[in-house]
PDB file of C-alpha atoms and ligand atoms in Angstrom:
ATOM      1  CA  UNK A  30      -5.953 -20.124 -13.424  1.00  0.00           C
ATOM      2  CA  UNK A  31      -2.538 -19.370 -11.866  1.00  0.00           C
ATOM      3  CA  UNK A  32      -0.873 -16.222 -12.998  1.00  0.00           C
ATOM      4  CA  UNK A  33       2.252 -14.537 -11.849  1.00  0.00           C
ATOM      5  CA  UNK A  34       2.016 -11.812  -9.174  1.00  0.00           C
ATOM      6  CA  UNK A  35       2.934  -8.312 -10.251  1.00  0.00           C
ATOM      7  CA  UNK A  36       4.292  -5.726  -7.870  1.00  0.00           C
ATOM      8  CA  UNK A  37       4.098  -2.062  -9.032  1.00  0.00           C
ATOM      9  CA  UNK A  38       5.116   0.933  -6.950  1.00  0.00           C
ATOM     10  CA  UNK A  39       4.197   4.604  -7.505  1.00  0.00           C
ATOM     11  CA  UNK A  40       6.748   7.282  -6.618  1.00  0.00           C
ATOM     12  CA  UNK A  41       7.394  10.930  -6.839  1.00  0.00           C
ATOM     13  CA  UNK A  42       7.629  14.041  -4.686  1.00  0.00           C
ATOM     14  CA  UNK A  43       4.533  15.289  -2.822  1.00  0.00           C
ATOM     15  CA  UNK A  44       2.237  17.122  -5.283  1.00  0.00           C
ATOM     16  CA  UNK A  45       3.370  15.055  -8.318  1.00  0.00           C
ATOM     17  CA  UNK A  46      -0.164  13.644  -8.779  1.00  0.00           C
ATOM     18  CA  UNK A  47       0.419   9.890  -8.567  1.00  0.00           C
ATOM     19  CA  UNK A  48      -2.508   9.086  -6.310  1.00  0.00           C
ATOM     20  CA  UNK A  49      -5.114   9.875  -8.899  1.00  0.00           C
ATOM     21  CA  UNK A  50      -3.668   7.212 -11.271  1.00  0.00           C
ATOM     22  CA  UNK A  51      -3.532   4.350  -8.809  1.00  0.00           C
ATOM     23  CA  UNK A  52      -7.216   3.710  -8.806  1.00  0.00           C
ATOM     24  CA  UNK A  53      -7.429   4.058 -12.633  1.00  0.00           C
ATOM     25  CA  UNK A  54      -4.716   1.410 -13.002  1.00  0.00           C
ATOM     26  CA  UNK A  55      -6.384  -0.809 -10.487  1.00  0.00           C
ATOM     27  CA  UNK A  56      -9.539  -0.593 -12.625  1.00  0.00           C
ATOM     28  CA  UNK A  57      -7.644  -1.403 -15.767  1.00  0.00           C
ATOM     29  CA  UNK A  58      -6.187  -4.581 -14.277  1.00  0.00           C
ATOM     30  CA  UNK A  59      -9.599  -5.597 -12.929  1.00  0.00           C
ATOM     31  CA  UNK A  60     -11.019  -5.147 -16.375  1.00  0.00           C
ATOM     32  CA  UNK A  61      -8.455  -7.778 -17.424  1.00  0.00           C
ATOM     33  CA  UNK A  62      -9.805 -10.193 -14.827  1.00  0.00           C
ATOM     34  CA  UNK A  63      -6.878  -9.620 -12.385  1.00  0.00           C
ATOM     35  CA  UNK A  64      -7.309  -9.422  -8.609  1.00  0.00           C
ATOM     36  CA  UNK A  65      -5.668  -6.185  -7.364  1.00  0.00           C
ATOM     37  CA  UNK A  66      -4.413  -5.119  -3.976  1.00  0.00           C
ATOM     38  CA  UNK A  67      -4.102  -1.398  -3.667  1.00  0.00           C
ATOM     39  CA  UNK A  68      -1.956  -0.359  -0.720  1.00  0.00           C
ATOM     40  CA  UNK A  69       0.444   2.314   0.519  1.00  0.00           C
ATOM     41  CA  UNK A  70       3.567   3.123   2.445  1.00  0.00           C
ATOM     42  CA  UNK A  71       4.263   4.134   5.070  1.00  0.00           C
ATOM     43  CA  UNK A  72       1.323   1.908   6.132  1.00  0.00           C
ATOM     44  CA  UNK A  73      -0.582  -0.969   4.637  1.00  0.00           C
ATOM     45  CA  UNK A  74      -1.150  -3.072   7.852  1.00  0.00           C
ATOM     46  CA  UNK A  75      -2.581  -2.020  11.207  1.00  0.00           C
ATOM     47  CA  UNK A  76       0.869  -1.939  12.730  1.00  0.00           C
ATOM     48  CA  UNK A  77       2.429  -0.011   9.889  1.00  0.00           C
ATOM     49  CA  UNK A  78      -0.401   2.495   9.872  1.00  0.00           C
ATOM     50  CA  UNK A  79       0.428   3.235  13.533  1.00  0.00           C
ATOM     51  CA  UNK A  80       4.028   3.777  12.526  1.00  0.00           C
ATOM     52  CA  UNK A  81       2.832   5.981   9.679  1.00  0.00           C
ATOM     53  CA  UNK A  82       0.985   8.310  12.071  1.00  0.00           C
ATOM     54  CA  UNK A  83       4.216   8.665  14.146  1.00  0.00           C
ATOM     55  CA  UNK A  84       6.290   9.276  10.994  1.00  0.00           C
ATOM     56  CA  UNK A  85       4.036  11.944   9.584  1.00  0.00           C
ATOM     57  CA  UNK A  86       3.419  13.847  12.842  1.00  0.00           C
ATOM     58  CA  UNK A  87       6.014  13.202  15.544  1.00  0.00           C
ATOM     59  CA  UNK A  88       9.483  14.838  15.363  1.00  0.00           C
ATOM     60  CA  UNK A  89      12.425  12.466  15.099  1.00  0.00           C
ATOM     61  CA  UNK A  90      15.807  12.190  13.437  1.00  0.00           C
ATOM     62  CA  UNK A  91      16.640  10.622  10.106  1.00  0.00           C
ATOM     63  CA  UNK A  92      17.825   7.301  11.432  1.00  0.00           C
ATOM     64  CA  UNK A  93      14.615   6.888  13.517  1.00  0.00           C
ATOM     65  CA  UNK A  94      12.590   7.685  10.409  1.00  0.00           C
ATOM     66  CA  UNK A  95      14.494   5.146   8.402  1.00  0.00           C
ATOM     67  CA  UNK A  96      14.165   2.437  11.053  1.00  0.00           C
ATOM     68  CA  UNK A  97      10.388   3.093  11.397  1.00  0.00           C
ATOM     69  CA  UNK A  98       9.745   3.004   7.667  1.00  0.00           C
ATOM     70  CA  UNK A  99      11.649  -0.246   7.211  1.00  0.00           C
ATOM     71  CA  UNK A 100       9.922  -1.773  10.237  1.00  0.00           C
ATOM     72  CA  UNK A 101       6.526  -0.935   8.756  1.00  0.00           C
ATOM     73  CA  UNK A 102       7.762  -2.156   5.335  1.00  0.00           C
ATOM     74  CA  UNK A 103       8.777  -5.558   6.777  1.00  0.00           C
ATOM     75  CA  UNK A 104       5.318  -6.030   8.364  1.00  0.00           C
ATOM     76  CA  UNK A 105       3.575  -4.926   5.171  1.00  0.00           C
ATOM     77  CA  UNK A 106       5.702  -7.275   3.012  1.00  0.00           C
ATOM     78  CA  UNK A 107       5.082 -10.239   5.299  1.00  0.00           C
ATOM     79  CA  UNK A 108       1.356  -9.696   5.803  1.00  0.00           C
ATOM     80  CA  UNK A 109       0.043  -8.084   2.652  1.00  0.00           C
ATOM     81  CA  UNK A 110       2.463  -7.879  -0.306  1.00  0.00           C
ATOM     82  CA  UNK A 111       4.069 -11.327  -0.286  1.00  0.00           C
ATOM     83  CA  UNK A 112       0.821 -13.265   0.331  1.00  0.00           C
ATOM     84  CA  UNK A 113      -0.872 -11.320  -2.519  1.00  0.00           C
ATOM     85  CA  UNK A 114       1.998 -11.962  -4.932  1.00  0.00           C
ATOM     86  CA  UNK A 115       1.888 -15.667  -3.902  1.00  0.00           C
ATOM     87  CA  UNK A 116      -1.744 -15.706  -4.911  1.00  0.00           C
ATOM     88  CA  UNK A 117      -0.816 -14.268  -8.266  1.00  0.00           C
ATOM     89  CA  UNK A 118      -2.381 -10.882  -7.642  1.00  0.00           C
ATOM     90  CA  UNK A 119      -1.413  -7.409  -8.752  1.00  0.00           C
ATOM     91  CA  UNK A 120      -0.053  -5.223  -5.912  1.00  0.00           C
ATOM     92  CA  UNK A 121      -0.225  -1.485  -6.492  1.00  0.00           C
ATOM     93  CA  UNK A 122       1.790   0.286  -3.806  1.00  0.00           C
ATOM     94  CA  UNK A 123       1.571   4.065  -3.303  1.00  0.00           C
ATOM     95  CA  UNK A 124       5.354   4.586  -2.472  1.00  0.00           C
ATOM     96  CA  UNK A 125       7.826   1.923  -1.472  1.00  0.00           C
ATOM     97  CA  UNK A 126      11.574   1.766  -0.740  1.00  0.00           C
ATOM     98  CA  UNK A 127      12.561   4.330  -3.371  1.00  0.00           C
ATOM     99  CA  UNK A 128      10.764   6.975  -1.213  1.00  0.00           C
ATOM    100  CA  UNK A 129      13.046   6.053   1.669  1.00  0.00           C
ATOM    101  CA  UNK A 130      16.131   6.632  -0.431  1.00  0.00           C
ATOM    102  CA  UNK A 131      14.614   9.861  -1.820  1.00  0.00           C
ATOM    103  CA  UNK A 132      13.235  11.328   1.476  1.00  0.00           C
ATOM    104  CA  UNK A 133      15.577  10.011   4.194  1.00  0.00           C
ATOM    105  CA  UNK A 134      18.585   9.555   1.826  1.00  0.00           C
ATOM    106  CA  UNK A 135      18.250  12.543  -0.509  1.00  0.00           C
ATOM    107  CA  UNK A 136      16.041  14.868   1.502  1.00  0.00           C
ATOM    108  CA  UNK A 137      17.497  14.296   4.984  1.00  0.00           C
ATOM    109  CA  UNK A 138      20.929  13.360   3.792  1.00  0.00           C
ATOM    110  CA  UNK A 139      20.974   9.994   5.517  1.00  0.00           C
ATOM    111  CA  UNK A 140      23.711   7.604   4.460  1.00  0.00           C
ATOM    112  CA  UNK A 141      22.802   5.811   1.180  1.00  0.00           C
ATOM    113  CA  UNK A 142      24.781   2.673   1.965  1.00  0.00           C
ATOM    114  CA  UNK A 143      23.171   2.325   5.407  1.00  0.00           C
ATOM    115  CA  UNK A 144      19.836   2.506   3.664  1.00  0.00           C
ATOM    116  CA  UNK A 145      20.893  -0.227   1.235  1.00  0.00           C
ATOM    117  CA  UNK A 146      21.750  -2.393   4.221  1.00  0.00           C
ATOM    118  CA  UNK A 147      18.405  -1.818   5.865  1.00  0.00           C
ATOM    119  CA  UNK A 148      16.694  -2.473   2.494  1.00  0.00           C
ATOM    120  CA  UNK A 149      18.384  -5.828   2.203  1.00  0.00           C
ATOM    121  CA  UNK A 150      17.538  -6.772   5.835  1.00  0.00           C
ATOM    122  CA  UNK A 151      13.866  -5.747   5.546  1.00  0.00           C
ATOM    123  CA  UNK A 152      13.132  -7.116   2.085  1.00  0.00           C
ATOM    124  CA  UNK A 153      14.827 -10.489   1.966  1.00  0.00           C
ATOM    125  CA  UNK A 154      12.220 -13.238   1.661  1.00  0.00           C
ATOM    126  CA  UNK A 155       9.943 -14.363   4.471  1.00  0.00           C
ATOM    127  CA  UNK A 156      12.579 -16.814   5.547  1.00  0.00           C
ATOM    128  CA  UNK A 157      15.317 -14.114   5.289  1.00  0.00           C
ATOM    129  CA  UNK A 158      17.032 -15.712   2.320  1.00  0.00           C
ATOM    130  CA  UNK A 159      19.756 -13.282   1.338  1.00  0.00           C
ATOM    131  CA  UNK A 160      19.462 -13.808  -2.397  1.00  0.00           C
ATOM    132  CA  UNK A 161      15.750 -13.192  -2.583  1.00  0.00           C
ATOM    133  CA  UNK A 162      15.367  -9.434  -1.955  1.00  0.00           C
ATOM    134  CA  UNK A 163      11.877  -8.299  -2.835  1.00  0.00           C
ATOM    135  CA  UNK A 164      11.635  -5.280  -5.046  1.00  0.00           C
ATOM    136  CA  UNK A 165       8.844  -3.917  -7.298  1.00  0.00           C
ATOM    137  CA  UNK A 166       8.658  -5.348 -10.797  1.00  0.00           C
ATOM    138  CA  UNK A 167       8.002  -1.829 -12.034  1.00  0.00           C
ATOM    139  CA  UNK A 168       8.262   1.592 -10.412  1.00  0.00           C
ATOM    140  CA  UNK A 169       6.246   4.391 -11.971  1.00  0.00           C
ATOM    141  CA  UNK A 170       8.106   7.570 -11.229  1.00  0.00           C
ATOM    142  CA  UNK A 171       6.011  10.725 -11.482  1.00  0.00           C
ATOM    143  CA  UNK A 172       8.693  13.259 -12.130  1.00  0.00           C
ATOM    144  CA  UNK A 173       7.820  16.887 -11.583  1.00  0.00           C
ATOM    145  CA  UNK A 174       9.914  20.028 -10.806  1.00  0.00           C
ATOM    146  CA  UNK A 175       9.670  20.757  -7.074  1.00  0.00           C
ATOM    147  CA  UNK A 176       8.650  24.398  -7.690  1.00  0.00           C
ATOM    148  CA  UNK A 177       5.621  23.159  -9.767  1.00  0.00           C
ATOM    149  CA  UNK A 178       4.691  20.611  -7.115  1.00  0.00           C
ATOM    150  CA  UNK A 179       4.870  23.218  -4.424  1.00  0.00           C
ATOM    151  CA  UNK A 180       2.416  25.442  -6.377  1.00  0.00           C
ATOM    152  CA  UNK A 181       0.038  22.473  -6.778  1.00  0.00           C
ATOM    153  CA  UNK A 182       0.174  21.766  -3.058  1.00  0.00           C
ATOM    154  CA  UNK A 183      -0.264  25.423  -1.941  1.00  0.00           C
ATOM    155  CA  UNK A 184      -3.645  25.872  -0.355  1.00  0.00           C
ATOM    156  CA  UNK A 185      -4.348  22.154  -0.239  1.00  0.00           C
ATOM    157  CA  UNK A 186      -5.169  20.340   3.067  1.00  0.00           C
ATOM    158  CA  UNK A 187      -3.032  20.948   6.176  1.00  0.00           C
ATOM    159  CA  UNK A 188       0.528  19.704   5.411  1.00  0.00           C
ATOM    160  CA  UNK A 189       2.087  16.748   7.234  1.00  0.00           C
ATOM    161  CA  UNK A 190       5.758  16.877   8.461  1.00  0.00           C
ATOM    162  CA  UNK A 191       7.067  16.296   5.020  1.00  0.00           C
ATOM    163  CA  UNK A 192       4.749  18.415   2.958  1.00  0.00           C
ATOM    164  CA  UNK A 193       5.569  21.409   5.220  1.00  0.00           C
ATOM    165  CA  UNK A 194       9.295  21.305   4.200  1.00  0.00           C
ATOM    166  CA  UNK A 195      10.750  23.840   1.747  1.00  0.00           C
ATOM    167  CA  UNK A 196      11.483  23.568  -1.968  1.00  0.00           C
ATOM    168  CA  UNK A 197      15.200  22.941  -1.304  1.00  0.00           C
ATOM    169  CA  UNK A 198      14.256  19.741   0.654  1.00  0.00           C
ATOM    170  CA  UNK A 199      12.143  18.565  -2.377  1.00  0.00           C
ATOM    171  CA  UNK A 200      14.987  19.406  -4.753  1.00  0.00           C
ATOM    172  CA  UNK A 201      17.116  16.929  -2.772  1.00  0.00           C
ATOM    173  CA  UNK A 202      14.280  14.397  -2.729  1.00  0.00           C
ATOM    174  CA  UNK A 203      13.928  14.711  -6.499  1.00  0.00           C
ATOM    175  CA  UNK A 204      17.721  14.116  -6.770  1.00  0.00           C
ATOM    176  CA  UNK A 205      17.365  11.056  -4.685  1.00  0.00           C
ATOM    177  CA  UNK A 206      14.697   9.658  -7.024  1.00  0.00           C
ATOM    178  CA  UNK A 207      16.868  10.442 -10.057  1.00  0.00           C
ATOM    179  CA  UNK A 208      19.792   8.572  -8.448  1.00  0.00           C
ATOM    180  CA  UNK A 209      17.618   5.544  -7.635  1.00  0.00           C
ATOM    181  CA  UNK A 210      16.263   5.577 -11.210  1.00  0.00           C
ATOM    182  CA  UNK A 211      19.784   5.677 -12.574  1.00  0.00           C
ATOM    183  CA  UNK A 212      20.705   2.681 -10.337  1.00  0.00           C
ATOM    184  CA  UNK A 213      17.779   0.653 -11.603  1.00  0.00           C
ATOM    185  CA  UNK A 214      16.934   1.823 -15.148  1.00  0.00           C
ATOM    186  CA  UNK A 215      14.948  -1.360 -16.069  1.00  0.00           C
ATOM    187  CA  UNK A 216      12.768  -1.161 -13.087  1.00  0.00           C
ATOM    188  CA  UNK A 217      12.025   2.557 -13.215  1.00  0.00           C
ATOM    189  CA  UNK A 218       9.740   4.101 -15.803  1.00  0.00           C
ATOM    190  CA  UNK A 219       9.790   7.957 -15.761  1.00  0.00           C
ATOM    191  CA  UNK A 220       6.474   9.692 -16.378  1.00  0.00           C
ATOM    192  CA  UNK A 221       6.502  13.443 -17.165  1.00  0.00           C
ATOM    193  CA  UNK A 222       4.124  14.596 -14.458  1.00  0.00           C
ATOM    194  CA  UNK A 223       4.102  18.156 -15.722  1.00  0.00           C
ATOM    195  CA  UNK A 224       1.762  17.131 -18.476  1.00  0.00           C
ATOM    196  CA  UNK A 225      -2.012  17.191 -18.124  1.00  0.00           C
ATOM    197  CA  UNK A 226      -3.539  14.307 -16.349  1.00  0.00           C
ATOM    198  CA  UNK A 227      -4.851  12.470 -19.426  1.00  0.00           C
ATOM    199  CA  UNK A 228      -1.478  12.557 -21.080  1.00  0.00           C
ATOM    200  CA  UNK A 229       0.284  11.182 -17.938  1.00  0.00           C
ATOM    201  CA  UNK A 230      -2.352   8.394 -17.913  1.00  0.00           C
ATOM    202  CA  UNK A 231      -1.662   7.661 -21.579  1.00  0.00           C
ATOM    203  CA  UNK A 232       2.065   7.500 -20.952  1.00  0.00           C
ATOM    204  CA  UNK A 233       1.471   5.206 -17.944  1.00  0.00           C
ATOM    205  CA  UNK A 234      -0.678   2.877 -20.148  1.00  0.00           C
ATOM    206  CA  UNK A 235       2.026   2.776 -22.781  1.00  0.00           C
ATOM    207  CA  UNK A 236       4.614   1.646 -20.196  1.00  0.00           C
ATOM    208  CA  UNK A 237       2.342  -1.211 -19.076  1.00  0.00           C
ATOM    209  CA  UNK A 238       1.502  -2.244 -22.633  1.00  0.00           C
ATOM    210  CA  UNK A 239       5.113  -2.329 -23.677  1.00  0.00           C
ATOM    211  CA  UNK A 240       5.692  -4.788 -20.901  1.00  0.00           C
ATOM    212  CA  UNK A 241       2.801  -6.895 -22.050  1.00  0.00           C
ATOM    213  CA  UNK A 242       0.879  -6.269 -18.821  1.00  0.00           C
ATOM    214  CA  UNK A 243      -2.051  -4.376 -20.303  1.00  0.00           C
ATOM    215  CA  UNK A 244      -3.502  -4.200 -23.846  1.00  0.00           C
ATOM    216  CA  UNK A 245      -1.996  -1.558 -26.130  1.00  0.00           C
ATOM    217  CA  UNK A 246      -3.603   1.869 -25.868  1.00  0.00           C
ATOM    218  CA  UNK A 247      -6.285   2.643 -28.488  1.00  0.00           C
ATOM    219  CA  UNK A 248      -6.645   5.856 -30.448  1.00  0.00           C
ATOM    220  CA  UNK A 249      -8.447   7.695 -27.667  1.00  0.00           C
ATOM    221  CA  UNK A 250      -6.817   8.436 -24.349  1.00  0.00           C
TER     222      UNK A 250
HETATM  223  P1  LIG B 321       2.113  10.253   0.813  1.00  0.00           P
HETATM  224  O1  LIG B 321       2.113   9.076  -0.097  1.00  0.00           O
HETATM  225  O2  LIG B 321       2.502  11.521   0.207  1.00  0.00           O
HETATM  226  O3  LIG B 321       0.778  10.323   1.583  1.00  0.00           O
HETATM  227  P2  LIG B 321      -0.424  11.384   1.374  1.00  0.00           P
HETATM  228  O4  LIG B 321      -0.651  11.442  -0.109  1.00  0.00           O
HETATM  229  O5  LIG B 321      -1.504  10.865   2.216  1.00  0.00           O
HETATM  230  O6  LIG B 321       0.186  12.656   1.872  1.00  0.00           O
HETATM  231  O7  LIG B 321       3.239   9.813   1.906  1.00  0.00           O
HETATM  232  C1  LIG B 321       3.507  10.358   3.161  1.00  0.00           C
HETATM  233  C2  LIG B 321       4.906  10.995   3.318  1.00  0.00           C
HETATM  234  O8  LIG B 321       5.824  10.079   3.790  1.00  0.00           O
HETATM  235  C3  LIG B 321       5.475  11.618   2.045  1.00  0.00           C
HETATM  236  O9  LIG B 321       5.749  12.945   2.273  1.00  0.00           O
HETATM  237  C4  LIG B 321       6.735  10.840   1.866  1.00  0.00           C
HETATM  238  C5  LIG B 321       7.051  10.262   3.201  1.00  0.00           C
HETATM  239  N1  LIG B 321       7.884   9.042   3.133  1.00  0.00           N
HETATM  240  C6  LIG B 321       9.171   8.917   3.583  1.00  0.00           C
HETATM  241  O10 LIG B 321       9.729   9.988   4.074  1.00  0.00           O
HETATM  242  N2  LIG B 321       9.826   7.784   3.596  1.00  0.00           N
HETATM  243  C7  LIG B 321       9.294   6.641   3.080  1.00  0.00           C
HETATM  244  O11 LIG B 321       9.952   5.626   3.060  1.00  0.00           O
HETATM  245  C8  LIG B 321       7.927   6.711   2.594  1.00  0.00           C
HETATM  246  C9  LIG B 321       7.299   5.497   2.011  1.00  0.00           C
HETATM  247  C10 LIG B 321       7.252   7.891   2.659  1.00  0.00           C
END
């Protein structure tokens, strides 16, 4: 039974709480009989995971960061995401290109148009057809005030290069996400991540149900 592949990304500043919802959504799709690939960026392939380790721990400038994330993304698209979509599977990706615009663009101040060019280069189809840029079908944006996210992260595991940055950096990252969302309002669904976990999950289910991708939510959350 052939079905159309579905590509959903999860975005938000560090501490917004997206990770805990990814597995729940994977389960909800599996309960519908869908095959699910749960993956992440930076990373998702052996090569891209090596790049991830560099990105999170080695110091480098914003252009180098951008080039590494897009190199990893290209490998991830070719070897994991595109093949899964071609098989009609659901791909759930913990961060994708919006994170590059938010962190390298908003956070680091790297040129937005240059990122758009890299996006187009890295994400055009396997045969590099210019009119086939791959993007998520839906981006779930866990929106949370940076000061609240910082409180949630305080005392958690040892921070990586990004998590160690100050609230001002995350304010700029949050603005980067807001700008991306304004540029692609149909693709983005904003979730109020300040709510308690069950309410965020309910809001997330509503978004999927309205698109006809999951059954409507019942009376209990
Ligand atoms: P994250 O999903 O937060 O991993 P974990 O939950 O294991 O900490 O991602 C790692 C960091 O990488 C995060 O701080 C955001 C950053 N990042 C970028 O700077 N650019 C990108 O393009 C992506 C995908 C992530």
